Amino acid sequence: MIKTRLTDQFELDYPIVCAPMALVTGGKLAGAVSEAGGLGILGGGYAGMLGGEPDLDEEYRNAGNQRIGIGVITWAAEQNPDVVDWAIALKPRCLFLSFGDPAPFALLARDAGVPVFCQVQTLDHARAALDAGAGVIVAQGSEAGGHGAKRSTLPFVPEVADLLANRAPDVLLLAAGGIADGRGLAASLMLGADGVLVGSRFWASKEALTPQPAIDRAIESDGDGTVRTIAADQLRGLAWPDDYSFRMLKNRMTDDWAGREAAARENFGSMKDEYDEARRTGDLDIVATVVGEATGLIHNRPAASEIMQSMANEAEALLANGNKMVGTG
Amino acid sequence: MIKTRLTDQFELDYPIVCAPMALVTGGKLAGAVSEAGGLGILGGGYAGMLGGEPDLDEEYRNAGNQRIGIGVITWAAEQNPDVVDWAIALKPRCLFLSFGDPAPFALLARDAGVPVFCQVQTLDHARAALDAGAGVIVAQGSEAGGHGAKRSTLPFVPEVADLLANRAPDVLLLAAGGIADGRGLAASLMLGADGVLVGSRFWASKEALTPQPAIDRAIESDGDGTVRTIAADQLRGLAWPDDYSFRMLKNRMTDDWAGREAAARENFGSMKDEYDEARRTGDLDIVATVVGEATGLIHNRPAASEIMQSMANEAEALLANGNKMVGTG
């Protein structure tokens, strides 16, 4: 066991939270992480906007009797607020909000007694999350897979920790972005986090909804093999707010477009049909393999429980032995 | 004291190395860091190419009787290799190479018995550094101030650690980028580093050659206030290799140009006179304030010895108490 304020407050064995990845974190994965002593959060994703998304009712049931949270892409849920009402009515372990103004949904959740997790990418986001009454702030670095922004986890987490210490010392802090093993977990705790949010490592777990060919590509790639760009969203016509970009494995599409952000904006939606077709056929030269820099630390597709145990064992050993580095002067 | 393979091998009290920042790390700063139990490295910078650089002979003498290393920008030193001959003849504590092919200079240093530190920004760089016989690899994340590339420190360091474990287990590893306090130091040790390279925090030390108005701006800024771009180098006509960009505080120049990388390349050298004049007059709306994301963790300009002591004390406390987080299941 690793004890932090997060494990105390949410009655966990390990301060490890599975990110609510759209199209990836279904109920089986979320439930498996909770069962293994962490906290799983179902990916509510685009709230139906994207098409071809998993049935959320069914996914929630797939967690069985495990208590899990539910996460949504905030700006997408604004266009279908029913999904938030649905989520809150289930009294999930938490409502996880990212990418948009958390205030209205956070208020609904708090009124219903559901803890609010807000993922933030800037200090202004963090302040807005505090104003919205978040109980847990997730400080996400740019190295994360999928959507995110520009700060890096290592300096961002302690800066948010300082903000919380000054303004809201009872609010908990998770580190997110680049954390895939016990080293990343132990490091995050040293930075002042109460726990970690893990995406990519669980993206490549047995229970994830991720197609095997995508995982094969990620296993083959090292951490230099990803790129952060707005091209994929713009070209397929997803109206993501300007602040956010998308980290994925480099492929033919990003070779053509990454770094040409203005041109991608001008071609908004121009590849929508091609992209949808590529999703259907699994053409990973076009469709995104959505993994972060941590892909360089991922070499297999184990069960979520094995990932949990391996991260925990490695972090416990590092934390237990830290004092051996400290000598007397 | 904090004991690692780095402190053993270089006879240090703390695994803290001061980055050889061009125009910033003079002999006084490098000497003060060594005197305080770390390792200071004089910034040899552009080897004279830039103009207005500190006199390196004088700076080396300014370290007094402290043993320091010397660092150069590798691609710049290729155009004035005398600076490397000069450095090696002094038998410095190390030769620190970054931004270019390390092999030729590393060979000269090793022949003279001078330890070689290679700073790397990708896994290919790390492999090249091993081929060149580096004794210490410095894995630098994108959050660093000044020149760098795209990986983030938190996932990059453990991936390089795995490479070393497989290929060269006796080669030491430093983490660089975003590390400005004891939290960053303790986290880096958890990630598998033998120590840390610290730039921004020492950039804002009493002994640094940094002009006070730049430090005032950095203290005022939070960590969201920096940007990584090639604009400053391109516009002032510095022919940096394509792989590298530059992190600095946002200012009027980057508001105009950051994100317009192709346009900046097309305007190579167009602001050279204006930039040189701004350096002379200290116009920080044009000239770069060269600090990393860690600026959000920097609130004062203390002596280097105070920085060392504060980082060390905080890291020692974190390392010593890590075992309290580990419970029995």
XYZ file of C-alpha atoms in Angstrom:
658
model
C 0.000 0.000 0.000
C 0.971 3.598 -0.614
C -0.725 6.083 1.671
C -1.519 9.626 0.602
C -4.387 12.031 1.165
C -5.961 10.595 -2.009
C -5.907 7.008 -0.781
C -7.301 8.124 2.594
C -10.101 10.181 1.119
C -11.142 7.694 -1.583
C -10.277 4.516 0.339
C -7.753 3.210 -2.183
C -4.743 0.946 -1.778
C -2.686 2.925 -4.303
C -2.823 6.560 -5.429
C -3.300 5.518 -9.042
C -6.218 6.768 -11.110
C -7.031 5.504 -14.597
C -7.700 8.379 -17.006
C -11.181 8.523 -18.586
C -9.872 8.088 -22.122
C -12.501 8.551 -24.820
C -13.152 5.329 -26.784
C -10.604 3.499 -24.588
C -11.564 3.464 -20.906
C -14.703 1.360 -20.886
C -16.298 -0.148 -17.826
C -14.105 -3.238 -17.803
C -10.911 -1.219 -17.591
C -12.295 1.278 -15.084
C -13.671 -1.565 -12.964
C -10.424 -3.531 -13.117
C -8.416 -0.550 -11.888
C -10.826 0.017 -8.992
C -10.782 -3.674 -8.161
C -6.975 -3.613 -8.057
C -6.988 -0.859 -5.436
C -6.933 2.244 -7.630
C -9.662 4.419 -9.041
C -11.033 3.785 -12.510
C -12.912 6.473 -14.414
C -15.131 5.641 -17.374
C -14.423 7.723 -20.477
C -17.629 9.537 -21.379
C -15.734 11.110 -24.246
C -17.564 13.290 -26.716
C -21.006 12.598 -25.256
C -22.143 11.101 -28.534
C -20.935 13.939 -30.765
C -18.244 11.865 -32.430
C -20.363 8.940 -33.584
C -19.323 5.326 -33.102
C -18.762 5.862 -29.387
C -19.345 3.036 -26.900
C -22.780 2.835 -25.244
C -22.181 4.508 -21.891
C -24.991 2.733 -20.033
C -23.572 -0.602 -21.082
C -20.027 0.464 -20.264
C -21.016 1.642 -16.801
C -22.627 -1.735 -16.151
C -19.448 -3.451 -17.363
C -17.694 -2.229 -14.230
C -19.812 -4.709 -12.271
C -19.949 -3.967 -8.573
C -16.797 -1.824 -8.624
C -17.162 1.862 -7.810
C -15.878 3.985 -10.669
C -15.956 7.625 -11.712
C -17.182 9.117 -14.975
C -15.320 11.650 -17.105
C -16.456 13.870 -19.951
C -14.882 16.284 -22.417
C -16.405 19.412 -20.964
C -16.904 21.470 -24.139
C -18.454 18.489 -25.891
C -20.778 17.750 -22.953
C -21.967 21.378 -23.129
C -23.563 20.417 -26.423
C -25.255 17.378 -24.869
C -25.663 18.153 -21.168
C -27.895 15.108 -20.734
C -24.744 13.037 -20.435
C -23.775 14.914 -17.286
C -27.248 14.493 -15.804
C -27.003 10.792 -16.623
C -23.589 10.567 -14.975
C -24.537 12.408 -11.807
C -27.705 10.366 -11.364
C -25.519 7.254 -11.110
C -23.669 8.783 -8.123
C -20.278 7.838 -9.550
C -17.115 7.907 -7.424
C -16.313 11.253 -9.108
C -17.191 13.461 -12.052
C -14.028 14.179 -14.027
C -14.101 17.362 -16.123
C -11.455 18.388 -18.630
C -11.144 20.807 -21.554
C -13.639 23.566 -20.914
C -15.294 25.691 -18.229
C -15.969 23.320 -15.325
C -18.200 25.650 -13.303
C -21.758 24.678 -14.365
C -21.221 20.908 -14.317
C -19.152 21.089 -11.136
C -22.028 22.845 -9.404
C -24.467 20.111 -10.419
C -22.124 17.399 -9.207
C -21.395 19.070 -5.883
C -25.101 19.595 -5.260
C -25.525 15.855 -5.714
C -22.599 15.050 -3.423
C -20.402 13.762 -6.251
C -16.698 14.697 -5.888
C -15.381 16.847 -8.740
C -12.022 16.229 -10.407
C -10.865 19.012 -12.751
C -8.012 18.414 -15.157
C -6.051 21.599 -15.848
C -3.326 22.555 -18.315
C -2.484 26.093 -17.132
C -2.454 28.014 -13.869
C -5.531 29.942 -14.999
C -7.311 26.636 -15.494
C -6.269 25.651 -11.978
C -7.664 28.879 -10.536
C -10.934 28.353 -12.433
C -11.126 24.806 -11.091
C -10.742 26.081 -7.536
C -13.437 28.683 -8.167
C -15.668 25.867 -9.408
C -15.173 23.980 -6.154
C -13.078 21.094 -7.454
C -12.012 18.655 -4.766
C -9.183 17.258 -6.873
C -7.043 19.131 -9.399
C -5.287 17.077 -12.076
C -2.244 18.947 -13.407
C -1.673 17.593 -16.908
C 1.596 17.982 -18.777
C 2.059 18.222 -22.517
C 3.740 14.797 -22.678
C 0.333 13.156 -22.185
C -1.280 11.306 -25.056
C -4.405 12.747 -26.620
C -5.606 16.227 -25.853
C -3.592 18.604 -23.746
C -1.641 21.816 -23.899
C 1.859 23.167 -23.368
C 3.184 22.842 -19.812
C 5.387 19.900 -18.840
C 4.476 17.716 -15.879
C 7.708 18.018 -13.858
C 7.659 21.819 -13.336
C 3.866 22.215 -13.636
C 2.910 19.941 -10.740
C 4.952 21.706 -8.019
C 3.769 25.089 -9.244
C 0.141 23.984 -8.943
C 0.996 22.468 -5.557
C 2.211 25.895 -4.421
C -1.002 27.496 -5.683
C -3.075 24.984 -3.715
C -0.941 25.375 -0.602
C -1.636 29.106 -0.686
C -5.257 29.108 -1.734
C -6.885 25.772 -1.020
C -4.712 23.441 1.055
C -7.464 20.825 1.373
C -7.797 20.351 -2.371
C -5.927 17.281 -3.615
C -3.516 17.219 -6.550
C -2.864 14.536 -9.147
C 0.000 14.557 -11.637
C -0.822 13.572 -15.226
C 1.276 13.190 -18.347
C 4.201 10.853 -18.920
C 3.614 8.591 -15.907
C 3.694 4.914 -16.850
C 5.627 3.101 -14.149
C 6.623 3.188 -10.498
C 9.379 5.700 -11.206
C 6.853 8.207 -12.531
C 4.546 7.533 -9.585
C 7.278 7.971 -6.966
C 8.555 11.093 -8.735
C 5.073 12.613 -8.800
C 4.681 12.101 -5.057
C 8.035 13.900 -4.550
C 6.737 16.785 -6.665
C 3.884 17.287 -4.225
C 1.110 15.294 -5.885
C -1.256 13.139 -3.845
C -1.443 10.629 -6.666
C -1.222 10.147 -10.406
C -3.537 9.953 -13.379
C -2.351 7.294 -15.797
C -3.459 7.229 -19.420
C -1.114 5.624 -21.937
C -0.078 2.724 -19.700
C -3.741 1.668 -19.219
C -4.491 2.457 -22.885
C -2.217 -0.523 -23.536
C -3.906 -2.859 -21.023
C -5.847 -6.022 -21.773
C -9.155 -4.486 -20.674
C -8.844 -1.280 -22.714
C -11.042 -0.883 -25.802
C -7.892 -0.053 -27.804
C -7.500 -2.019 -31.056
C -4.495 -4.355 -30.963
C -2.821 -2.933 -34.107
C -2.591 0.484 -32.436
C -0.955 -1.069 -29.382
C 1.457 -2.983 -31.626
C 2.539 0.319 -33.186
C 2.965 1.945 -29.776
C 5.060 -0.948 -28.469
C 7.291 -0.633 -31.521
C 7.712 3.127 -31.073
C 10.036 4.845 -28.622
C 9.083 8.033 -26.817
C 10.498 10.206 -29.594
C 7.850 8.775 -31.920
C 4.921 10.992 -30.902
C 3.959 14.492 -31.960
C 1.598 17.109 -30.536
C -0.436 18.879 -33.211
C -3.881 20.278 -33.952
C -3.840 18.745 -37.427
C -5.829 15.578 -36.697
C -8.698 17.468 -35.044
C -8.820 20.217 -37.630
C -8.671 17.964 -40.666
C -11.376 15.631 -39.376
C -13.514 18.638 -38.452
C -13.590 18.402 -34.652
C -14.019 21.925 -33.291
C -11.616 21.686 -30.368
C -11.010 24.997 -28.580
C -7.796 26.773 -29.668
C -5.950 26.051 -26.420
C -5.753 22.305 -26.966
C -3.673 20.135 -29.224
C -3.427 16.377 -29.607
C -0.500 14.019 -29.000
C -0.392 10.846 -31.093
C 2.110 8.578 -32.797
C 3.637 10.153 -35.863
C 2.089 8.681 -39.001
C 1.643 9.605 -42.647
C -1.010 12.174 -41.779
C 1.182 13.997 -39.257
C 4.217 13.736 -41.542
C 2.139 15.689 -44.043
C 0.538 18.137 -41.619
C 2.193 18.466 -38.204
C 3.896 21.854 -37.880
C 1.557 23.338 -40.493
C -1.028 24.363 -37.910
C -2.369 27.374 -39.782
C -2.796 25.342 -42.956
C -4.608 22.617 -40.992
C -7.044 25.199 -39.632
C -7.710 26.450 -43.157
C -8.523 22.862 -44.154
C -10.962 22.262 -41.285
C -13.006 19.160 -41.981
C -11.384 18.488 -45.344
C -10.372 14.952 -44.348
C -13.542 14.072 -42.425
C -14.750 11.339 -44.767
C -11.271 9.937 -45.265
C -10.698 9.932 -41.489
C -14.034 8.237 -40.732
C -13.258 5.599 -43.346
C -9.801 5.091 -41.849
C -11.393 4.578 -38.418
C -13.612 1.894 -39.902
C -10.810 0.112 -41.715
C -8.215 0.723 -38.986
C -5.813 2.556 -41.307
C -3.280 3.824 -38.773
C -1.437 5.817 -41.409
C -4.362 8.237 -41.200
C -6.273 7.571 -37.998
C -4.529 8.547 -34.768
C -2.765 6.097 -32.492
C -3.422 8.101 -29.351
C -0.553 7.546 -26.961
C 1.781 9.893 -25.113
C 5.549 10.127 -24.716
C 5.258 7.299 -22.190
C 4.947 4.958 -25.168
C 8.716 4.633 -24.799
C 8.137 2.949 -21.432
C 5.468 0.551 -22.734
C 6.531 -2.835 -24.070
C 3.528 -5.131 -23.557
C -0.266 -5.383 -23.054
C -0.811 -6.786 -19.571
C -3.977 -6.893 -17.482
C -4.773 -3.673 -15.623
C -4.202 -5.477 -12.324
C -0.671 -6.401 -13.391
C 0.023 -2.782 -14.352
C -1.238 -1.619 -10.958
C 0.867 -4.150 -9.084
C 4.004 -3.441 -11.049
C 3.699 0.344 -10.672
C 2.954 -0.002 -6.975
C 5.794 -2.433 -6.253
C 8.337 -0.301 -8.077
C 7.173 2.921 -6.404
C 7.109 1.313 -2.965
C 10.677 0.136 -3.344
C 11.852 3.566 -4.489
C 10.012 5.392 -1.710
C 11.174 2.957 0.948
C 14.810 3.318 -0.103
C 14.959 7.077 -0.625
C 16.353 7.544 2.861
C 19.431 5.501 1.924
C 20.504 8.345 -0.350
C 20.539 10.774 2.550
C 23.809 10.822 4.457
C 25.260 12.921 7.224
C 27.465 15.834 6.222
C 24.506 15.087 1.994
C 22.790 13.157 -0.757
C 24.716 10.152 -2.010
C 24.470 8.933 -5.590
C 26.884 7.510 -8.128
C 27.484 11.103 -9.284
C 28.481 12.360 -5.858
C 30.734 9.323 -5.377
C 32.439 9.675 -8.722
C 32.917 13.456 -8.628
C 33.329 13.800 -4.855
C 30.360 16.094 -4.330
C 28.105 16.671 -1.331
C 25.004 17.028 -3.501
C 24.105 15.670 -6.943
C 23.477 19.170 -8.261
C 25.230 20.483 -11.352
C 24.985 24.083 -12.535
C 24.282 24.285 -16.273
C 26.913 26.010 -18.441
C 24.561 28.763 -19.558
C 25.970 31.013 -22.287
C 26.453 34.616 -21.087
C 25.181 33.610 -17.617
C 27.335 30.969 -15.938
C 30.609 32.803 -15.394
C 33.415 31.668 -13.134
C 31.924 33.173 -9.993
C 28.685 31.197 -10.317
C 30.407 27.978 -11.364
C 32.900 28.351 -8.512
C 30.188 29.110 -5.963
C 28.249 25.981 -6.908
C 31.380 23.830 -6.615
C 32.264 25.458 -3.313
C 28.779 24.684 -1.983
C 29.227 20.984 -2.697
C 27.864 20.733 -6.236
C 29.536 20.938 -9.617
C 29.705 24.240 -11.469
C 30.306 24.358 -15.218
C 31.480 27.529 -16.940
C 29.378 28.513 -19.957
C 31.714 28.643 -22.947
C 28.712 29.546 -25.052
C 29.167 30.431 -28.693
C 32.972 30.325 -28.548
C 33.126 33.975 -29.558
C 30.764 33.726 -32.534
C 28.061 35.809 -30.913
C 30.098 38.884 -30.020
C 29.954 40.553 -26.623
C 30.622 37.270 -24.842
C 32.515 37.193 -21.538
C 36.289 36.643 -21.684
C 36.619 32.931 -20.952
C 40.151 33.095 -19.556
C 39.068 35.700 -17.063
C 35.910 33.806 -16.218
C 37.810 30.587 -15.615
C 40.112 32.449 -13.216
C 37.045 33.894 -11.438
C 36.282 30.419 -10.089
C 39.348 30.808 -7.884
C 40.624 27.537 -6.505
C 37.329 25.709 -7.073
C 37.303 22.871 -9.580
C 34.772 23.539 -12.312
C 33.850 22.113 -15.693
C 33.597 23.909 -19.032
C 30.705 23.655 -21.472
C 30.372 24.660 -25.105
C 27.646 24.796 -27.745
C 29.016 22.023 -29.891
C 28.026 23.273 -33.360
C 29.385 26.735 -32.540
C 32.654 25.328 -31.198
C 33.086 23.444 -34.489
C 33.580 26.843 -36.084
C 36.198 27.813 -33.493
C 37.711 24.543 -32.234
C 40.455 26.501 -30.429
C 37.992 26.993 -27.586
C 37.867 23.246 -27.010
C 41.664 22.968 -27.082
C 41.787 25.833 -24.598
C 39.244 24.121 -22.353
C 40.907 20.716 -22.396
C 44.333 22.193 -21.685
C 42.942 23.538 -18.407
C 42.009 19.990 -17.335
C 38.544 21.064 -16.183
C 36.349 18.848 -14.005
C 34.467 17.948 -17.210
C 33.870 18.987 -20.796
C 30.138 19.507 -21.316
C 28.930 19.161 -24.917
C 25.451 20.010 -26.134
C 23.732 20.709 -29.454
C 25.782 18.946 -32.086
C 27.864 15.860 -32.855
C 29.898 15.196 -29.704
C 32.250 12.606 -31.173
C 35.326 14.641 -32.231
C 35.512 16.816 -29.117
C 34.670 13.916 -26.827
C 37.622 11.996 -28.247
C 39.991 14.889 -27.540
C 38.706 15.228 -23.984
C 38.911 11.521 -23.236
C 42.453 11.347 -24.579
C 43.324 14.092 -22.091
C 41.549 12.317 -19.227
C 38.773 14.903 -18.997
C 35.325 13.415 -18.240
C 32.762 14.034 -20.986
C 29.187 15.117 -20.244
C 26.820 15.004 -23.235
C 23.466 16.724 -23.087
C 20.871 14.952 -25.230
C 17.348 15.791 -26.351
C 16.367 12.564 -28.148
C 17.134 8.864 -27.845
C 19.250 9.068 -31.003
C 21.298 11.799 -29.348
C 21.710 9.525 -26.335
C 22.944 6.668 -28.521
C 25.383 9.018 -30.263
C 26.645 10.215 -26.890
C 27.303 6.625 -25.818
C 29.118 5.972 -29.096
C 31.239 9.049 -28.365
C 32.231 7.628 -24.985
C 30.352 10.043 -22.747
C 30.720 9.299 -19.063
C 27.625 11.294 -18.143
C 24.446 11.707 -20.199
C 22.263 14.713 -19.456
C 18.667 14.066 -20.560
C 17.158 17.481 -21.206
C 13.435 18.118 -21.385
C 11.669 20.759 -23.418
C 10.655 22.702 -20.295
C 14.260 23.922 -19.942
C 15.053 27.548 -20.631
C 17.135 28.398 -23.669
C 17.920 25.882 -26.345
C 16.381 22.442 -26.323
C 13.979 20.254 -28.199
C 10.711 18.383 -27.739
C 10.770 15.628 -25.117
C 9.582 16.320 -21.569
C 11.822 15.554 -18.611
C 9.501 13.247 -16.632
C 9.064 10.523 -19.288
C 12.385 11.156 -21.077
C 14.666 10.503 -18.098
C 13.415 6.978 -17.279
C 13.503 6.035 -20.960
C 17.139 7.115 -21.199
C 17.786 5.308 -17.909
C 16.474 2.108 -19.517
C 18.722 2.651 -22.536
C 21.748 3.047 -20.266
C 20.792 0.040 -18.152
C 20.759 -2.067 -21.315
C 23.723 -0.636 -23.129
C 26.051 1.153 -20.727
C 25.174 0.615 -17.077
C 28.280 2.462 -15.848
C 27.373 5.690 -17.618
C 25.750 8.215 -15.275
C 22.533 10.084 -15.977
C 21.482 13.617 -15.091
C 17.967 15.019 -15.453
C 17.653 18.525 -16.918
C 14.707 20.794 -17.582
C 12.210 22.170 -15.075
C 14.202 21.353 -11.924
C 14.428 24.326 -9.581
C 13.901 23.045 -6.057
C 14.227 20.014 -3.815
C 11.008 18.518 -5.176
C 12.442 18.429 -8.679
C 15.711 16.995 -7.380
C 14.023 14.234 -5.353
C 11.691 13.444 -8.268
C 14.622 13.165 -10.670
C 16.359 10.666 -8.395
C 13.143 8.591 -8.349
C 13.107 8.666 -12.155
C 16.489 6.974 -12.212
C 18.818 9.964 -12.539
C 22.084 10.129 -10.604
C 21.699 13.873 -10.256
C 20.284 16.995 -11.829
C 21.431 19.798 -14.091
C 19.952 23.098 -12.935
C 19.736 26.109 -15.222
C 16.976 28.632 -14.526
C 17.295 28.508 -10.738
C 21.023 29.420 -10.934
C 20.301 31.886 -13.770
C 18.497 33.832 -11.047
C 21.330 33.631 -8.491
C 23.423 36.510 -7.131
C 26.572 35.276 -8.864
C 25.025 34.808 -12.326
C 25.928 37.321 -15.052
C 22.174 37.809 -15.678
C 21.027 41.453 -15.778
C 18.697 42.294 -12.888
C 15.808 43.562 -15.084
C 15.587 40.124 -16.734
C 15.397 38.452 -13.333
C 12.734 40.925 -12.233
C 10.619 39.898 -15.240
C 11.135 36.215 -14.502
C 10.145 36.619 -10.851
C 6.985 38.385 -11.956
C 6.110 35.650 -14.464
C 4.523 32.322 -13.664
C 5.467 29.139 -15.462
C 2.825 29.681 -18.135
C 4.713 32.808 -19.215
C 7.372 31.159 -21.378
C 7.288 29.979 -24.966
C 9.506 27.679 -27.036
C 10.142 28.994 -30.540
C 12.820 29.303 -33.210
C 11.836 32.912 -33.885
C 14.480 34.650 -31.752
C 17.367 32.698 -33.309
C 16.106 33.017 -36.858
C 15.315 36.711 -36.702
C 18.665 37.619 -35.157
C 20.428 35.437 -37.713
C 21.861 32.682 -35.509
C 22.129 29.541 -37.641
C 20.974 27.016 -35.049
C 20.455 23.502 -36.421
C 16.816 22.688 -37.251
C 16.360 20.321 -34.312
C 16.634 23.014 -31.660
C 14.296 25.730 -30.484
C 14.596 28.293 -27.717
C 12.509 28.764 -24.555
C 12.236 32.303 -23.220
C 9.733 34.579 -21.522
C 6.990 35.705 -23.847
C 7.571 39.290 -24.951
C 6.555 41.606 -27.779
C 8.857 39.817 -30.202
C 7.402 36.365 -29.485
C 3.854 37.737 -29.458
C 4.562 38.834 -33.030
C 6.445 35.743 -34.159
C 6.033 32.624 -32.005
C 3.986 30.009 -33.827
C 4.987 31.497 -37.189
C 8.087 29.335 -37.472
C 8.152 29.139 -41.267
C 7.798 32.913 -41.557
C 10.615 33.393 -39.043
C 12.897 31.177 -41.150
C 12.083 33.230 -44.229
C 13.112 36.336 -42.289
C 16.469 34.929 -41.143
C 18.643 37.737 -39.834
C 16.098 40.453 -40.570
C 16.123 41.713 -36.973
C 19.864 41.324 -36.361
C 20.632 45.025 -35.943
C 17.503 45.650 -33.917
C 18.292 42.654 -31.688
C 21.916 43.712 -31.135
C 20.759 47.210 -30.246
C 18.183 45.770 -27.846
C 20.917 43.736 -26.156
C 22.927 46.913 -25.669
C 19.999 48.915 -24.303
C 18.444 45.995 -22.389
C 15.128 46.204 -24.226
C 13.445 43.040 -22.966
C 10.488 43.520 -25.265
C 12.835 42.382 -28.028
C 15.826 40.658 -26.448
C 15.172 37.291 -24.866
C 14.756 36.729 -21.141
C 16.109 33.192 -21.221
C 14.390 31.208 -18.511
C 12.465 27.932 -18.504
C 9.093 26.839 -17.164
C 10.720 26.684 -13.743
C 10.389 30.464 -13.654
C 7.096 29.756 -11.891
C 9.087 28.284 -8.991
C 11.514 31.232 -8.777
C 10.648 34.163 -6.527
C 13.997 35.704 -5.534
C 17.704 36.107 -6.395
C 19.654 34.411 -3.615
C 23.319 33.424 -3.506
C 24.137 30.151 -5.244
C 25.059 28.633 -1.879
C 21.591 29.400 -0.525
C 20.007 27.793 -3.581
C 22.147 24.688 -3.080
C 21.287 24.449 0.599
C 17.594 24.977 0.077
C 17.359 22.409 -2.736
C 19.377 19.922 -0.735
C 17.429 20.372 2.505
C 14.080 20.006 0.766
C 15.181 16.948 -1.205
C 16.728 15.311 1.862
C 13.492 15.710 3.801
C 11.429 14.265 0.947
C 13.784 11.327 0.413
C 14.033 10.588 4.112
C 10.256 10.553 4.532
C 9.284 8.609 1.424
C 9.119 5.394 3.413
C 6.312 6.845 5.543
C 4.050 6.650 2.502
C 4.607 2.909 2.218
C 2.227 0.861 4.334
C 1.504 -2.804 4.720
C -1.409 -4.199 2.738
